[in-house]
PDB file of N, CA and C in Angstrom:
ATOM      1  N   UNK O   8      82.443  93.650  91.911  1.00 59.00           N
ATOM      2  CA  UNK O   8      83.788  94.125  91.797  1.00 59.00           C
ATOM      3  C   UNK O   8      83.039  95.098  92.895  1.00 59.00           C
ATOM      4  N   UNK O   9      81.803  95.167  93.332  1.00 70.00           N
ATOM      5  CA  UNK O   9      82.257  96.585  94.548  1.00 70.00           C
ATOM      6  C   UNK O   9      82.072  96.512  95.408  1.00 70.00           C
ATOM      7  N   UNK O  10      81.761  95.345  95.888  1.00 79.00           N
ATOM      8  CA  UNK O  10      82.097  94.610  97.125  1.00 79.00           C
ATOM      9  C   UNK O  10      83.454  93.774  97.616  1.00 79.00           C
ATOM     10  N   UNK O  11      84.685  94.186  96.532  1.00 86.00           N
ATOM     11  CA  UNK O  11      85.595  93.878  96.670  1.00 86.00           C
ATOM     12  C   UNK O  11      86.078  94.891  96.658  1.00 86.00           C
ATOM     13  N   UNK O  12      85.839  96.057  96.365  1.00 90.00           N
ATOM     14  CA  UNK O  12      86.470  97.277  96.720  1.00 90.00           C
ATOM     15  C   UNK O  12      86.064  97.192  98.076  1.00 90.00           C
ATOM     16  N   UNK O  13      85.166  97.612  98.124  1.00 92.00           N
ATOM     17  CA  UNK O  13      84.748  98.056  99.833  1.00 92.00           C
ATOM     18  C   UNK O  13      85.750  97.058 100.279  1.00 92.00           C
ATOM     19  N   UNK O  14      85.367  95.642 100.738  1.00 91.00           N
ATOM     20  CA  UNK O  14      86.868  95.001 101.330  1.00 91.00           C
ATOM     21  C   UNK O  14      88.017  95.645 100.854  1.00 91.00           C
ATOM     22  N   UNK O  15      88.687  96.314 100.248  1.00 93.00           N
ATOM     23  CA  UNK O  15      90.285  96.446 100.004  1.00 93.00           C
ATOM     24  C   UNK O  15      89.986  97.858 100.842  1.00 93.00           C
ATOM     25  N   UNK O  16      89.163  98.517 100.248  1.00 95.00           N
ATOM     26  CA  UNK O  16      89.741  99.731 101.234  1.00 95.00           C
ATOM     27  C   UNK O  16      89.586  99.056 102.307  1.00 95.00           C
ATOM     28  N   UNK O  17      88.489  98.799 102.613  1.00 96.00           N
ATOM     29  CA  UNK O  17      88.824  99.095 104.991  1.00 96.00           C
ATOM     30  C   UNK O  17      89.728  97.566 105.179  1.00 96.00           C
ATOM     31  N   UNK O  18      90.115  96.982 103.917  1.00 97.00           N
ATOM     32  CA  UNK O  18      91.159  96.251 104.654  1.00 97.00           C
ATOM     33  C   UNK O  18      92.875  97.397 104.575  1.00 97.00           C
ATOM     34  N   UNK O  19      93.179  98.497 103.499  1.00 97.00           N
ATOM     35  CA  UNK O  19      93.619  99.189 103.003  1.00 97.00           C
ATOM     36  C   UNK O  19      93.394  99.740 104.746  1.00 97.00           C
ATOM     37  N   UNK O  20      92.754 100.283 104.721  1.00 97.00           N
ATOM     38  CA  UNK O  20      92.661 101.572 105.459  1.00 97.00           C
ATOM     39  C   UNK O  20      92.709 101.179 106.769  1.00 97.00           C
ATOM     40  N   UNK O  21      92.448  99.774 107.182  1.00 98.00           N
ATOM     41  CA  UNK O  21      93.301  99.362 108.453  1.00 98.00           C
ATOM     42  C   UNK O  21      94.333  98.786 108.484  1.00 98.00           C
ATOM     43  N   UNK O  22      94.744  98.814 107.195  1.00 96.00           N
ATOM     44  CA  UNK O  22      96.727  98.130 107.705  1.00 96.00           C
ATOM     45  C   UNK O  22      97.453 100.047 107.986  1.00 96.00           C
ATOM     46  N   UNK O  23      96.621 100.718 107.132  1.00 96.00           N
ATOM     47  CA  UNK O  23      97.642 102.370 107.272  1.00 96.00           C
ATOM     48  C   UNK O  23      97.464 102.159 108.175  1.00 96.00           C
ATOM     49  N   UNK O  24      96.004 102.199 109.062  1.00 97.00           N
ATOM     50  CA  UNK O  24      96.153 102.747 110.478  1.00 97.00           C
ATOM     51  C   UNK O  24      97.236 101.456 111.339  1.00 97.00           C
ATOM     52  N   UNK O  25      96.968 100.520 111.232  1.00 96.00           N
ATOM     53  CA  UNK O  25      97.975  99.454 111.697  1.00 96.00           C
ATOM     54  C   UNK O  25      99.559  99.940 112.278  1.00 96.00           C
ATOM     55  N   UNK O  26      99.547 100.554 110.227  1.00 96.00           N
ATOM     56  CA  UNK O  26     101.355 100.379 110.415  1.00 96.00           C
ATOM     57  C   UNK O  26     101.395 102.291 111.738  1.00 96.00           C
ATOM     58  N   UNK O  27     100.394 103.060 111.350  1.00 95.00           N
ATOM     59  CA  UNK O  27     100.385 104.592 111.741  1.00 95.00           C
ATOM     60  C   UNK O  27     100.518 104.444 113.922  1.00 95.00           C
ATOM     61  N   UNK O  28      99.876 102.891 113.817  1.00 96.00           N
ATOM     62  CA  UNK O  28     100.015 102.870 115.042  1.00 96.00           C
ATOM     63  C   UNK O  28     101.283 103.386 115.800  1.00 96.00           C
ATOM     64  N   UNK O  29     102.045 101.735 115.130  1.00 95.00           N
ATOM     65  CA  UNK O  29     103.233 101.608 114.990  1.00 95.00           C
ATOM     66  C   UNK O  29     104.275 102.644 114.982  1.00 95.00           C
ATOM     67  N   UNK O  30     103.860 104.266 114.793  1.00 96.00           N
ATOM     68  CA  UNK O  30     104.561 104.508 114.520  1.00 96.00           C
ATOM     69  C   UNK O  30     105.375 105.865 113.460  1.00 96.00           C
ATOM     70  N   UNK O  31     105.212 104.071 111.967  1.00 97.00           N
ATOM     71  CA  UNK O  31     105.381 104.658 110.867  1.00 97.00           C
ATOM     72  C   UNK O  31     104.185 104.804 109.835  1.00 97.00           C
ATOM     73  N   UNK O  32     105.250 104.980 108.795  1.00 96.00           N
ATOM     74  CA  UNK O  32     104.270 106.547 107.741  1.00 96.00           C
ATOM     75  C   UNK O  32     104.628 105.573 106.391  1.00 96.00           C
ATOM     76  N   UNK O  33     103.354 104.961 105.577  1.00 96.00           N
ATOM     77  CA  UNK O  33     103.922 104.569 104.767  1.00 96.00           C
ATOM     78  C   UNK O  33     104.589 105.724 103.424  1.00 96.00           C
ATOM     79  N   UNK O  34     104.460 106.466 103.102  1.00 96.00           N
ATOM     80  CA  UNK O  34     105.250 107.703 101.968  1.00 96.00           C
ATOM     81  C   UNK O  34     104.924 107.187 100.571  1.00 96.00           C
ATOM     82  N   UNK O  35     104.187 106.245 100.162  1.00 96.00           N
ATOM     83  CA  UNK O  35     104.729 106.286  98.822  1.00 96.00           C
ATOM     84  C   UNK O  35     102.957 104.810  98.549  1.00 96.00           C
ATOM     85  N   UNK O  36     101.911 105.349  99.312  1.00 96.00           N
ATOM     86  CA  UNK O  36     100.800 104.277  99.699  1.00 96.00           C
ATOM     87  C   UNK O  36      99.821 104.760  98.075  1.00 96.00           C
ATOM     88  N   UNK O  37      99.912 103.496  96.696  1.00 96.00           N
ATOM     89  CA  UNK O  37      99.614 104.059  95.791  1.00 96.00           C
ATOM     90  C   UNK O  37      98.842 101.841  95.427  1.00 96.00           C
ATOM     91  N   UNK O  38      98.470 102.635  94.505  1.00 95.00           N
ATOM     92  CA  UNK O  38      97.399 100.933  94.281  1.00 95.00           C
ATOM     93  C   UNK O  38      98.342  99.559  93.791  1.00 95.00           C
ATOM     94  N   UNK O  39      99.435  99.655  93.664  1.00 97.00           N
ATOM     95  CA  UNK O  39     101.368  98.966  92.757  1.00 97.00           C
ATOM     96  C   UNK O  39     101.863  98.763  93.657  1.00 97.00           C
ATOM     97  N   UNK O  40     100.828  99.731  94.790  1.00 97.00           N
ATOM     98  CA  UNK O  40     101.471  98.405  96.524  1.00 97.00           C
ATOM     99  C   UNK O  40     101.227  98.440  96.936  1.00 97.00           C
ATOM    100  N   UNK O  41      99.717  98.002  96.351  1.00 96.00           N
ATOM    101  CA  UNK O  41      98.610  96.800  98.145  1.00 96.00           C
ATOM    102  C   UNK O  41      98.404  95.900  96.688  1.00 96.00           C
ATOM    103  N   UNK O  42      98.384  94.304  97.117  1.00 96.00           N
ATOM    104  CA  UNK O  42      98.379  93.397  96.688  1.00 96.00           C
ATOM    105  C   UNK O  42      96.754  92.781  97.273  1.00 96.00           C
ATOM    106  N   UNK O  43      96.352  91.992  96.614  1.00 92.00           N
ATOM    107  CA  UNK O  43      94.888  90.900  96.971  1.00 92.00           C
ATOM    108  C   UNK O  43      94.576  89.741  96.567  1.00 92.00           C
ATOM    109  N   UNK O  44      95.059  88.958  97.140  1.00 93.00           N
ATOM    110  CA  UNK O  44      95.416  87.771  97.415  1.00 93.00           C
ATOM    111  C   UNK O  44      92.807  87.432  96.841  1.00 93.00           C
ATOM    112  N   UNK O  45      92.697  86.985  95.914  1.00 88.00           N
ATOM    113  CA  UNK O  45      92.015  86.928  95.275  1.00 88.00           C
ATOM    114  C   UNK O  45      91.423  85.785  96.059  1.00 88.00           C
ATOM    115  N   UNK O  46      92.197  84.790  96.506  1.00 93.00           N
ATOM    116  CA  UNK O  46      91.974  83.280  96.925  1.00 93.00           C
ATOM    117  C   UNK O  46      90.829  83.464  98.552  1.00 93.00           C
ATOM    118  N   UNK O  47      92.228  84.111  99.651  1.00 94.00           N
ATOM    119  CA  UNK O  47      91.910  84.355 100.456  1.00 94.00           C
ATOM    120  C   UNK O  47      90.920  86.269 100.726  1.00 94.00           C
ATOM    121  N   UNK O  48      90.887  86.463  99.896  1.00 90.00           N
ATOM    122  CA  UNK O  48      90.303  88.339 100.113  1.00 90.00           C
ATOM    123  C   UNK O  48      91.324  89.036 101.427  1.00 90.00           C
ATOM    124  N   UNK O  49      92.684  89.053 101.098  1.00 95.00           N
ATOM    125  CA  UNK O  49      92.932  89.480 102.848  1.00 95.00           C
ATOM    126  C   UNK O  49      94.340  90.753 100.976  1.00 95.00           C
ATOM    127  N   UNK O  50      94.160  92.050 101.702  1.00 96.00           N
ATOM    128  CA  UNK O  50      94.933  92.621 101.435  1.00 96.00           C
ATOM    129  C   UNK O  50      96.404  92.472 102.250  1.00 96.00           C
ATOM    130  N   UNK O  51      97.574  93.125 101.282  1.00 96.00           N
ATOM    131  CA  UNK O  51      98.905  93.340 102.271  1.00 96.00           C
ATOM    132  C   UNK O  51      98.967  95.235 101.280  1.00 96.00           C
ATOM    133  N   UNK O  52     100.029  95.597 102.401  1.00 97.00           N
ATOM    134  CA  UNK O  52     100.761  96.675 102.200  1.00 97.00           C
ATOM    135  C   UNK O  52     102.077  96.008 101.544  1.00 97.00           C
ATOM    136  N   UNK O  53     102.881  96.312 100.209  1.00 97.00           N
ATOM    137  CA  UNK O  53     104.334  96.570 100.300  1.00 97.00           C
ATOM    138  C   UNK O  53     105.106  97.877  99.925  1.00 97.00           C
ATOM    139  N   UNK O  54     106.179  97.843 100.529  1.00 96.00           N
ATOM    140  CA  UNK O  54     106.937  98.715 100.150  1.00 96.00           C
ATOM    141  C   UNK O  54     107.665  99.175 100.379  1.00 96.00           C
ATOM    142  N   UNK O  55     108.098  99.045 101.313  1.00 96.00           N
ATOM    143  CA  UNK O  55     108.324 100.205 102.859  1.00 96.00           C
ATOM    144  C   UNK O  55     109.802 101.006 102.865  1.00 96.00           C
ATOM    145  N   UNK O  56     110.126 101.013 101.660  1.00 95.00           N
ATOM    146  CA  UNK O  56     110.963 101.548 101.461  1.00 95.00           C
ATOM    147  C   UNK O  56     111.688 102.919 101.325  1.00 95.00           C
ATOM    148  N   UNK O  57     109.811 103.736 101.270  1.00 96.00           N
ATOM    149  CA  UNK O  57     109.971 105.279 101.387  1.00 96.00           C
ATOM    150  C   UNK O  57     109.630 105.195 102.958  1.00 96.00           C
ATOM    151  N   UNK O  58     109.559 104.651 103.790  1.00 97.00           N
ATOM    152  CA  UNK O  58     108.522 105.019 104.598  1.00 97.00           C
ATOM    153  C   UNK O  58     109.536 105.437 105.738  1.00 97.00           C
ATOM    154  N   UNK O  59     109.162 106.706 106.896  1.00 96.00           N
ATOM    155  CA  UNK O  59     110.278 107.327 108.158  1.00 96.00           C
ATOM    156  C   UNK O  59     109.086 105.915 109.650  1.00 96.00           C
ATOM    157  N   UNK O  60     109.411 106.867 110.196  1.00 95.00           N
ATOM    158  CA  UNK O  60     109.352 106.681 111.236  1.00 95.00           C
ATOM    159  C   UNK O  60     108.801 108.001 111.717  1.00 95.00           C
ATOM    160  N   UNK O  61     107.980 107.735 112.626  1.00 91.00           N
ATOM    161  CA  UNK O  61     107.196 109.812 113.335  1.00 91.00           C
ATOM    162  C   UNK O  61     107.883 109.651 114.606  1.00 91.00           C
ATOM    163  N   UNK O  62     107.464 110.294 115.019  1.00 82.00           N
ATOM    164  CA  UNK O  62     106.921 111.097 116.472  1.00 82.00           C
ATOM    165  C   UNK O  62     105.284 110.854 117.124  1.00 82.00           C
ATOM    166  N   UNK O  63     105.178 109.531 118.218  1.00 70.00           N
ATOM    167  CA  UNK O  63     104.233 109.388 118.433  1.00 70.00           C
ATOM    168  C   UNK O  63     104.215 110.601 119.514  1.00 70.00           C
TER     169      UNK O  63
END
């Protein structure tokens, strides 16, 4: 599981960086808003309801 944690954490970090580069602040990043597909090893960040645009 430790290896999975590193993969998940890295993908969440990459996802947050990508949305920040688009000028979006998630504002509700917590475990329930991070989905991990065990079959593909892919992470998806969800629930942008509280997100807001920020000036770049």
